[in-house]
Amino acid sequence: MTASTGKGPQPTAMAVPTIREGRYCHAHVDPLAALRGQGEPPWDVYLTGTVFLDIIFTGLDSAPVRGTESWARGMGSSPGGVANMATALSRLGLKTSLAAAFGDDHYGDYCWDALEQGEGIDLTPSRTVRGWHSPVTVSMAYEGERTMVSHGHEPPPEEPAPDCPPRARAAVASLVPGERAPWIAQAASRGTRVFADVGWDDTGAWDLSGLADLEHCEAFLPNAEEAMRYTRTTCPRAAAHALTAHVPVAVVTLGAEGAYAVDRRTGESAEVPAIEVEALDPTGAGDVFVAGFVTGTLADWPLADRLAFAGLTAALSVQEFGGSLSAPGWSEIGAWWRKVQSYDDQDPAALRRYAFLEDLIPATARPWPLRRAVPTIGFGRSA
């Protein structure tokens, strides 16, 4: 359970089954079972954003070189963008509702079916937009890193306008510098706990006052570079403490060092190291981390347990390629837990750090490591 370098060996081959073979049966675990009661919101988590079709190439020996042709040993397709987060939340047992626009092309049909039928995500707030093709991202994974190329048109005016989001225990929002999203304030006013992340500030201002919706959020989860730039600090841990002047809970991801979190309301702070894994593709790992932290928070776990769980789910996700497809379910979590306990030389302190999993994971777990089938859109209409 030592810190990961973020790099690992690439596979020598990767079979590509059909979409029907790609269906994955998750062990059902409800981490909020003890908290559910009458009058509760119908959804655990609500989120909105853009769904991409992700086409992922893996098994590349190095970065593509200009003027040459590179052959990848593996390839797959999956819903991406906001679908990464939605899938991660659903696989962890949370009732998830997504508002997104879908193109009326084959890509859009595939993404809708994969999310609604394959993952059990509520798409009632979503819609298909005629004449709009789905945004596409091609991701190339090599040497523990990724390179992406995306294409898409401006979101259509018919894109779901989440001015009146459904009642939910929590919502995940991606903040945009200089912009407000009216649905965030409305959701917060109805008791929804808002968890926020943020992308790179292309303006270079790095001004926290530009993240106006942060005032409605319960937790903010930037990476170390973002946190230090926003707080004008040189230490990510100091940045986390500085951020609590603006939001109750600050979580700063530290890459191979793990993550650090501070809760202003309780005075708690926690740091958990990363888990060493053989990384295949980091796509979506940040989304999975947020999903794990949201799950632990809604389940009322201690801060350190929430942080450890988020880091674990993110670590498991980088062992598969594709953003949404790589999100672990409780079968993977259970398999990992059983496996690490089988090592004779395992650090007892490390085992105690994850002992809270014992009462959550399925009674039976499949062998580790797991290799989930990877669908390809080309066979999506197969009989």
Short mmCIF file of C-alpha atoms in Angstrom, two decimals:
data_model
loop_
_atom_site.label_atom_id
_atom_site.label_comp_id
_atom_site.label_asym_id
_atom_site.label_seq_id
_atom_site.Cartn_x
_atom_site.Cartn_y
_atom_site.Cartn_z
CA MET A 1 0.00 0.00 0.00
CA THR A 2 2.90 2.32 -0.69
CA ALA A 3 2.70 5.45 -2.78
CA SER A 4 2.32 4.81 -6.49
CA THR A 5 4.56 6.19 -9.18
CA GLY A 6 1.55 6.29 -11.46
CA LYS A 7 3.31 4.07 -14.00
CA GLY A 8 3.13 0.39 -14.72
CA PRO A 9 3.65 -2.20 -17.44
CA GLN A 10 1.40 -2.10 -20.49
CA PRO A 11 -0.49 -5.24 -21.53
CA THR A 12 0.84 -7.20 -24.45
CA ALA A 13 -2.64 -7.78 -25.86
CA MET A 14 -6.22 -6.77 -25.22
CA ALA A 15 -9.25 -8.63 -26.49
CA VAL A 16 -12.16 -6.46 -27.59
CA PRO A 17 -15.53 -8.14 -26.94
CA THR A 18 -18.91 -6.90 -28.10
CA ILE A 19 -21.01 -4.43 -26.19
CA ARG A 20 -23.28 -7.23 -25.00
CA GLU A 21 -20.30 -9.03 -23.49
CA GLY A 22 -19.31 -5.73 -21.91
CA ARG A 23 -22.30 -5.75 -19.55
CA TYR A 24 -21.00 -6.00 -16.03
CA CYS A 25 -22.91 -7.31 -13.05
CA HIS A 26 -22.05 -5.36 -9.92
CA ALA A 27 -22.49 -6.70 -6.43
CA HIS A 28 -25.26 -4.62 -4.88
CA VAL A 29 -24.18 -2.75 -1.79
CA ASP A 30 -26.14 0.20 -0.43
CA PRO A 31 -23.74 2.27 1.69
CA LEU A 32 -26.66 4.46 2.83
CA ALA A 33 -28.99 1.64 3.85
CA ALA A 34 -28.88 2.53 7.54
CA LEU A 35 -29.75 6.16 6.80
CA ARG A 36 -32.69 5.70 4.48
CA GLY A 37 -36.21 6.50 5.63
CA GLN A 38 -39.52 7.95 4.57
CA GLY A 39 -39.52 11.44 3.16
CA GLU A 40 -35.96 11.17 1.90
CA PRO A 41 -35.04 12.69 -1.50
CA PRO A 42 -35.62 10.29 -4.40
CA TRP A 43 -32.00 10.59 -5.51
CA ASP A 44 -28.73 10.35 -3.66
CA VAL A 45 -26.76 12.41 -6.17
CA TYR A 46 -27.67 14.74 -9.02
CA LEU A 47 -25.24 16.02 -11.63
CA THR A 48 -25.29 17.70 -15.00
CA GLY A 49 -22.80 18.24 -17.78
CA THR A 50 -21.68 17.06 -21.19
CA VAL A 51 -21.52 13.39 -22.17
CA PHE A 52 -18.76 12.48 -24.61
CA LEU A 53 -18.19 9.29 -26.53
CA ASP A 54 -14.71 8.24 -25.44
CA ILE A 55 -12.58 6.14 -27.77
CA ILE A 56 -9.55 4.89 -25.89
CA PHE A 57 -6.34 3.47 -27.34
CA THR A 58 -4.02 1.69 -24.93
CA GLY A 59 -0.98 -0.53 -25.15
CA LEU A 60 1.05 2.17 -26.89
CA ASP A 61 4.78 1.89 -26.28
CA SER A 62 5.31 5.64 -26.44
CA ALA A 63 3.68 8.89 -27.45
CA PRO A 64 2.67 9.16 -31.11
CA VAL A 65 5.38 10.73 -33.27
CA ARG A 66 4.56 13.27 -35.97
CA GLY A 67 4.65 11.81 -39.45
CA THR A 68 4.41 8.19 -38.30
CA GLU A 69 1.66 5.67 -37.69
CA SER A 70 1.30 4.09 -34.26
CA TRP A 71 -0.56 0.86 -33.58
CA ALA A 72 -2.29 0.37 -30.24
CA ARG A 73 -2.63 -3.11 -28.78
CA GLY A 74 -5.95 -2.29 -27.15
CA MET A 75 -9.00 -0.19 -27.91
CA GLY A 76 -12.44 0.39 -26.44
CA SER A 77 -15.35 2.80 -26.38
CA SER A 78 -17.36 4.14 -23.47
CA PRO A 79 -19.45 7.13 -22.37
CA GLY A 80 -17.17 9.86 -21.06
CA GLY A 81 -17.28 13.41 -19.75
CA VAL A 82 -19.83 13.73 -16.96
CA ALA A 83 -20.69 10.06 -17.54
CA ASN A 84 -17.46 9.12 -15.75
CA MET A 85 -18.71 10.63 -12.50
CA ALA A 86 -22.27 9.36 -12.91
CA THR A 87 -21.09 5.81 -13.51
CA ALA A 88 -18.68 5.88 -10.57
CA LEU A 89 -21.45 7.04 -8.22
CA SER A 90 -23.93 4.47 -9.46
CA ARG A 91 -21.47 1.59 -9.17
CA LEU A 92 -20.85 2.53 -5.54
CA GLY A 93 -24.55 2.04 -4.83
CA LEU A 94 -25.84 5.62 -4.95
CA LYS A 95 -29.09 6.47 -6.70
CA THR A 96 -27.82 8.78 -9.41
CA SER A 97 -29.71 11.20 -11.66
CA LEU A 98 -28.04 12.87 -14.65
CA ALA A 99 -29.15 15.81 -16.79
CA ALA A 100 -27.33 15.87 -20.12
CA ALA A 101 -27.93 16.38 -23.82
CA PHE A 102 -27.43 13.39 -26.11
CA GLY A 103 -26.93 13.53 -29.86
CA ASP A 104 -29.38 11.69 -32.09
CA ASP A 105 -26.56 9.75 -33.76
CA HIS A 106 -25.40 6.20 -33.04
CA TYR A 107 -22.91 7.54 -30.52
CA GLY A 108 -25.69 9.20 -28.55
CA ASP A 109 -27.83 6.05 -28.65
CA TYR A 110 -24.94 3.98 -27.40
CA CYS A 111 -24.10 6.36 -24.54
CA TRP A 112 -27.76 6.62 -23.46
CA ASP A 113 -28.19 2.84 -23.47
CA ALA A 114 -24.90 2.22 -21.65
CA LEU A 115 -25.79 4.67 -18.87
CA GLU A 116 -29.49 3.92 -18.44
CA GLN A 117 -29.62 0.18 -19.11
CA GLY A 118 -26.05 -0.78 -18.32
CA GLU A 119 -25.45 1.35 -15.23
CA GLY A 120 -28.95 2.06 -13.89
CA ILE A 121 -28.54 5.86 -14.02
CA ASP A 122 -31.72 7.96 -14.10
CA LEU A 123 -31.82 9.99 -17.32
CA THR A 124 -35.26 11.53 -16.78
CA PRO A 125 -33.78 15.08 -16.78
CA SER A 126 -31.80 14.30 -19.97
CA ARG A 127 -32.95 14.53 -23.56
CA THR A 128 -31.95 13.62 -27.10
CA VAL A 129 -31.39 16.62 -29.36
CA ARG A 130 -32.21 16.21 -33.04
CA GLY A 131 -29.51 17.24 -35.48
CA TRP A 132 -26.76 17.48 -32.87
CA HIS A 133 -23.96 14.97 -32.98
CA SER A 134 -22.29 13.65 -29.88
CA PRO A 135 -19.01 15.17 -28.71
CA VAL A 136 -16.13 12.72 -29.13
CA THR A 137 -12.81 12.33 -27.32
CA VAL A 138 -9.98 10.09 -28.46
CA SER A 139 -7.68 9.21 -25.57
CA MET A 140 -4.27 7.61 -25.96
CA ALA A 141 -2.77 6.00 -22.86
CA TYR A 142 0.97 5.39 -22.59
CA GLU A 143 3.66 5.42 -19.89
CA GLY A 144 1.07 5.99 -17.17
CA GLU A 145 -0.14 9.20 -18.83
CA ARG A 146 -2.73 10.12 -21.44
CA THR A 147 -3.14 12.43 -24.41
CA MET A 148 -6.59 13.44 -25.59
CA VAL A 149 -8.09 14.96 -28.72
CA SER A 150 -11.72 16.09 -28.59
CA HIS A 151 -14.28 17.36 -31.09
CA GLY A 152 -17.73 18.80 -30.55
CA HIS A 153 -20.08 21.63 -31.40
CA GLU A 154 -21.54 24.27 -29.11
CA PRO A 155 -24.12 22.76 -26.74
CA PRO A 156 -27.58 23.09 -28.25
CA PRO A 157 -30.12 25.49 -26.77
CA GLU A 158 -32.22 22.43 -25.99
CA GLU A 159 -29.57 21.12 -23.65
CA PRO A 160 -31.18 20.37 -20.27
CA ALA A 161 -31.32 23.56 -18.27
CA PRO A 162 -31.04 22.43 -14.65
CA ASP A 163 -32.76 25.52 -13.24
CA CYS A 164 -34.93 23.23 -11.15
CA PRO A 165 -32.83 20.19 -10.23
CA PRO A 166 -34.54 17.17 -8.66
CA ARG A 167 -34.36 16.71 -4.91
CA ALA A 168 -31.19 14.87 -4.00
CA ARG A 169 -29.00 14.31 -0.97
CA ALA A 170 -26.00 15.64 -2.86
CA ALA A 171 -24.94 17.17 -6.14
CA VAL A 172 -21.60 17.33 -7.90
CA ALA A 173 -20.75 20.57 -9.69
CA SER A 174 -17.81 21.59 -11.85
CA LEU A 175 -17.15 25.26 -11.17
CA VAL A 176 -16.21 27.60 -14.01
CA PRO A 177 -14.22 30.77 -13.18
CA GLY A 178 -16.28 33.89 -13.71
CA GLU A 179 -19.56 32.05 -14.17
CA ARG A 180 -22.52 31.15 -11.99
CA ALA A 181 -24.74 28.12 -12.48
CA PRO A 182 -28.19 29.01 -11.09
CA TRP A 183 -29.03 25.40 -10.32
CA ILE A 184 -26.26 25.19 -7.69
CA ALA A 185 -27.78 27.85 -5.45
CA GLN A 186 -31.24 26.41 -5.93
CA ALA A 187 -30.11 22.90 -5.04
CA ALA A 188 -28.27 24.13 -1.95
CA SER A 189 -31.34 26.09 -0.81
CA ARG A 190 -33.31 22.83 -0.81
CA GLY A 191 -30.82 21.07 1.42
CA THR A 192 -28.70 19.38 -1.26
CA ARG A 193 -25.06 19.08 -0.25
CA VAL A 194 -22.94 20.37 -3.14
CA PHE A 195 -19.48 18.97 -3.84
CA ALA A 196 -17.40 20.95 -6.31
CA ASP A 197 -14.34 20.43 -8.42
CA VAL A 198 -12.77 22.85 -10.88
CA GLY A 199 -10.84 22.75 -14.13
CA TRP A 200 -7.71 24.62 -15.13
CA ASP A 201 -8.16 28.39 -15.15
CA ASP A 202 -7.28 29.36 -18.72
CA THR A 203 -7.56 33.06 -17.81
CA GLY A 204 -4.59 32.75 -15.48
CA ALA A 205 -6.35 34.85 -12.83
CA TRP A 206 -6.74 32.08 -10.26
CA ASP A 207 -9.12 34.27 -8.28
CA LEU A 208 -11.28 32.52 -5.69
CA SER A 209 -13.80 35.35 -5.89
CA GLY A 210 -14.40 34.23 -9.47
CA LEU A 211 -15.73 30.90 -8.16
CA ALA A 212 -18.91 32.55 -6.96
CA ASP A 213 -20.83 29.32 -6.47
CA LEU A 214 -18.27 28.10 -3.96
CA GLU A 215 -20.33 29.83 -1.29
CA HIS A 216 -23.09 27.24 -1.84
CA CYS A 217 -20.77 24.23 -1.63
CA GLU A 218 -20.03 21.90 1.25
CA ALA A 219 -16.76 20.58 -0.16
CA PHE A 220 -14.18 21.69 -2.72
CA LEU A 221 -11.83 19.11 -4.27
CA PRO A 222 -9.06 20.68 -6.40
CA ASN A 223 -5.71 19.11 -7.16
CA ALA A 224 -2.54 20.39 -5.51
CA GLU A 225 -1.53 22.76 -8.31
CA GLU A 226 -5.00 24.29 -8.53
CA ALA A 227 -5.28 24.66 -4.75
CA MET A 228 -1.91 26.40 -4.43
CA ARG A 229 -2.60 28.77 -7.31
CA TYR A 230 -6.00 29.77 -5.91
CA THR A 231 -4.63 30.38 -2.41
CA ARG A 232 -1.24 31.85 -3.40
CA THR A 233 0.53 29.27 -1.24
CA THR A 234 3.49 27.01 -1.93
CA CYS A 235 2.33 24.00 0.06
CA PRO A 236 -0.79 21.97 -0.84
CA ARG A 237 -1.55 21.28 2.81
CA ALA A 238 -1.40 24.98 3.63
CA ALA A 239 -3.64 25.55 0.62
CA ALA A 240 -6.23 23.14 2.00
CA HIS A 241 -6.37 25.06 5.28
CA ALA A 242 -6.63 28.36 3.43
CA LEU A 243 -9.53 27.08 1.35
CA THR A 244 -11.59 26.37 4.47
CA ALA A 245 -12.10 30.11 4.77
CA HIS A 246 -14.34 29.74 1.71
CA VAL A 247 -15.84 26.26 2.03
CA PRO A 248 -16.41 23.94 5.03
CA VAL A 249 -14.42 20.97 3.67
CA ALA A 250 -11.33 21.22 1.48
CA VAL A 251 -9.81 18.13 -0.13
CA VAL A 252 -6.55 18.48 -2.07
CA THR A 253 -5.33 15.58 -4.16
CA LEU A 254 -1.56 15.12 -4.09
CA GLY A 255 -1.00 12.75 -7.00
CA ALA A 256 1.36 9.92 -6.07
CA GLU A 257 1.43 11.20 -2.46
CA GLY A 258 -2.30 10.60 -1.91
CA ALA A 259 -4.64 13.31 -0.60
CA TYR A 260 -5.08 15.75 2.28
CA ALA A 261 -8.36 17.07 3.70
CA VAL A 262 -9.50 19.59 6.29
CA ASP A 263 -12.97 19.96 7.83
CA ARG A 264 -13.44 23.48 9.24
CA ARG A 265 -16.55 22.55 11.21
CA THR A 266 -15.00 19.73 13.20
CA GLY A 267 -11.39 20.84 13.15
CA GLU A 268 -10.37 17.49 11.66
CA SER A 269 -7.60 17.04 9.16
CA ALA A 270 -6.54 13.82 7.49
CA GLU A 271 -3.89 12.63 5.07
CA VAL A 272 -3.91 9.26 3.34
CA PRO A 273 -1.12 7.99 1.05
CA ALA A 274 -1.78 6.67 -2.42
CA ILE A 275 -2.10 2.94 -3.07
CA GLU A 276 0.49 1.34 -5.31
CA VAL A 277 -1.06 -0.15 -8.44
CA GLU A 278 -0.02 -0.94 -12.00
CA ALA A 279 -1.55 2.00 -13.86
CA LEU A 280 -2.98 1.37 -17.31
CA ASP A 281 -5.02 4.52 -17.96
CA PRO A 282 -5.62 7.48 -15.57
CA THR A 283 -8.69 8.69 -17.49
CA GLY A 284 -11.51 9.48 -15.06
CA ALA A 285 -9.52 8.78 -11.89
CA GLY A 286 -10.29 12.24 -10.54
CA ASP A 287 -14.01 11.70 -11.08
CA VAL A 288 -13.84 8.35 -9.30
CA PHE A 289 -12.02 9.99 -6.39
CA VAL A 290 -14.81 12.55 -6.01
CA ALA A 291 -17.44 9.82 -6.23
CA GLY A 292 -15.74 7.87 -3.45
CA PHE A 293 -15.52 10.93 -1.23
CA VAL A 294 -19.18 11.81 -1.83
CA THR A 295 -20.19 8.24 -0.97
CA GLY A 296 -18.28 8.26 2.31
CA THR A 297 -19.61 11.69 3.23
CA LEU A 298 -23.25 10.75 2.64
CA ALA A 299 -22.66 7.60 4.69
CA ASP A 300 -21.36 9.73 7.60
CA TRP A 301 -17.93 8.12 7.71
CA PRO A 302 -15.01 9.83 9.51
CA LEU A 303 -12.95 12.17 7.35
CA ALA A 304 -9.95 9.85 7.16
CA ASP A 305 -12.14 6.92 6.04
CA ARG A 306 -13.74 9.05 3.35
CA LEU A 307 -10.33 10.08 2.09
CA ALA A 308 -8.98 6.53 2.14
CA PHE A 309 -12.02 5.21 0.29
CA ALA A 310 -11.79 7.91 -2.36
CA GLY A 311 -8.12 7.14 -2.92
CA LEU A 312 -8.79 3.41 -3.10
CA THR A 313 -11.54 3.72 -5.69
CA ALA A 314 -9.36 6.05 -7.79
CA ALA A 315 -6.43 3.62 -7.58
CA LEU A 316 -8.56 0.70 -8.69
CA SER A 317 -9.89 2.72 -11.63
CA VAL A 318 -6.49 3.32 -13.24
CA GLN A 319 -5.97 -0.41 -13.68
CA GLU A 320 -8.58 -0.48 -16.46
CA PHE A 321 -8.84 1.76 -19.47
CA GLY A 322 -11.70 4.12 -20.14
CA GLY A 323 -13.19 6.68 -17.80
CA SER A 324 -16.62 5.27 -17.01
CA LEU A 325 -15.78 1.62 -17.69
CA SER A 326 -12.89 1.67 -15.23
CA ALA A 327 -14.95 2.89 -12.26
CA PRO A 328 -14.86 0.11 -9.64
CA GLY A 329 -17.90 -1.46 -8.05
CA TRP A 330 -18.09 -3.28 -4.74
CA SER A 331 -16.94 -6.55 -6.34
CA GLU A 332 -13.60 -4.95 -7.22
CA ILE A 333 -13.31 -3.30 -3.83
CA GLY A 334 -14.05 -6.60 -2.10
CA ALA A 335 -11.58 -8.48 -4.25
CA TRP A 336 -8.85 -5.96 -3.47
CA TRP A 337 -9.54 -6.13 0.26
CA ARG A 338 -9.41 -9.92 0.35
CA LYS A 339 -6.23 -9.93 -1.70
CA VAL A 340 -4.26 -7.44 0.41
CA GLN A 341 -5.19 -9.36 3.57
CA SER A 342 -3.66 -12.51 2.09
CA TYR A 343 -0.12 -11.09 2.03
CA ASP A 344 1.94 -12.42 4.92
CA ASP A 345 4.17 -9.35 4.97
CA GLN A 346 1.38 -6.78 4.81
CA ASP A 347 1.78 -3.78 7.08
CA PRO A 348 -0.75 -4.18 9.95
CA ALA A 349 -1.17 -0.41 10.19
CA ALA A 350 -2.09 -0.24 6.51
CA LEU A 351 -4.66 -2.98 6.97
CA ARG A 352 -6.21 -1.12 9.90
CA ARG A 353 -6.54 1.98 7.72
CA TYR A 354 -9.02 0.09 5.49
CA ALA A 355 -10.64 -2.10 8.14
CA PHE A 356 -13.86 -0.08 7.83
CA LEU A 357 -14.45 -1.92 4.53
CA GLU A 358 -15.03 -5.22 6.31
CA ASP A 359 -18.68 -4.53 7.08
CA LEU A 360 -19.40 -3.15 3.62
CA ILE A 361 -17.97 -5.44 1.00
CA PRO A 362 -19.82 -8.48 -0.42
CA ALA A 363 -19.43 -11.76 1.40
CA THR A 364 -17.88 -13.33 -1.68
CA ALA A 365 -15.44 -11.69 -4.02
CA ARG A 366 -14.02 -12.72 -7.38
CA PRO A 367 -10.29 -13.36 -7.83
CA TRP A 368 -7.92 -10.42 -8.07
CA PRO A 369 -6.91 -8.78 -10.33
CA LEU A 370 -10.20 -8.37 -12.16
CA ARG A 371 -10.30 -7.72 -15.89
CA ARG A 372 -13.62 -6.28 -16.94
CA ALA A 373 -14.82 -6.78 -20.50
CA VAL A 374 -14.35 -3.69 -22.64
CA PRO A 375 -17.11 -2.96 -25.14
CA THR A 376 -16.70 -1.47 -28.58
CA ILE A 377 -19.44 0.50 -30.26
CA GLY A 378 -18.95 -1.34 -33.51
CA PHE A 379 -20.90 -4.37 -32.30
CA GLY A 380 -23.56 -2.44 -30.40
CA ARG A 381 -26.38 -3.65 -32.67
CA SER A 382 -25.32 -7.31 -32.64
CA ALA A 383 -27.97 -9.93 -32.11
#
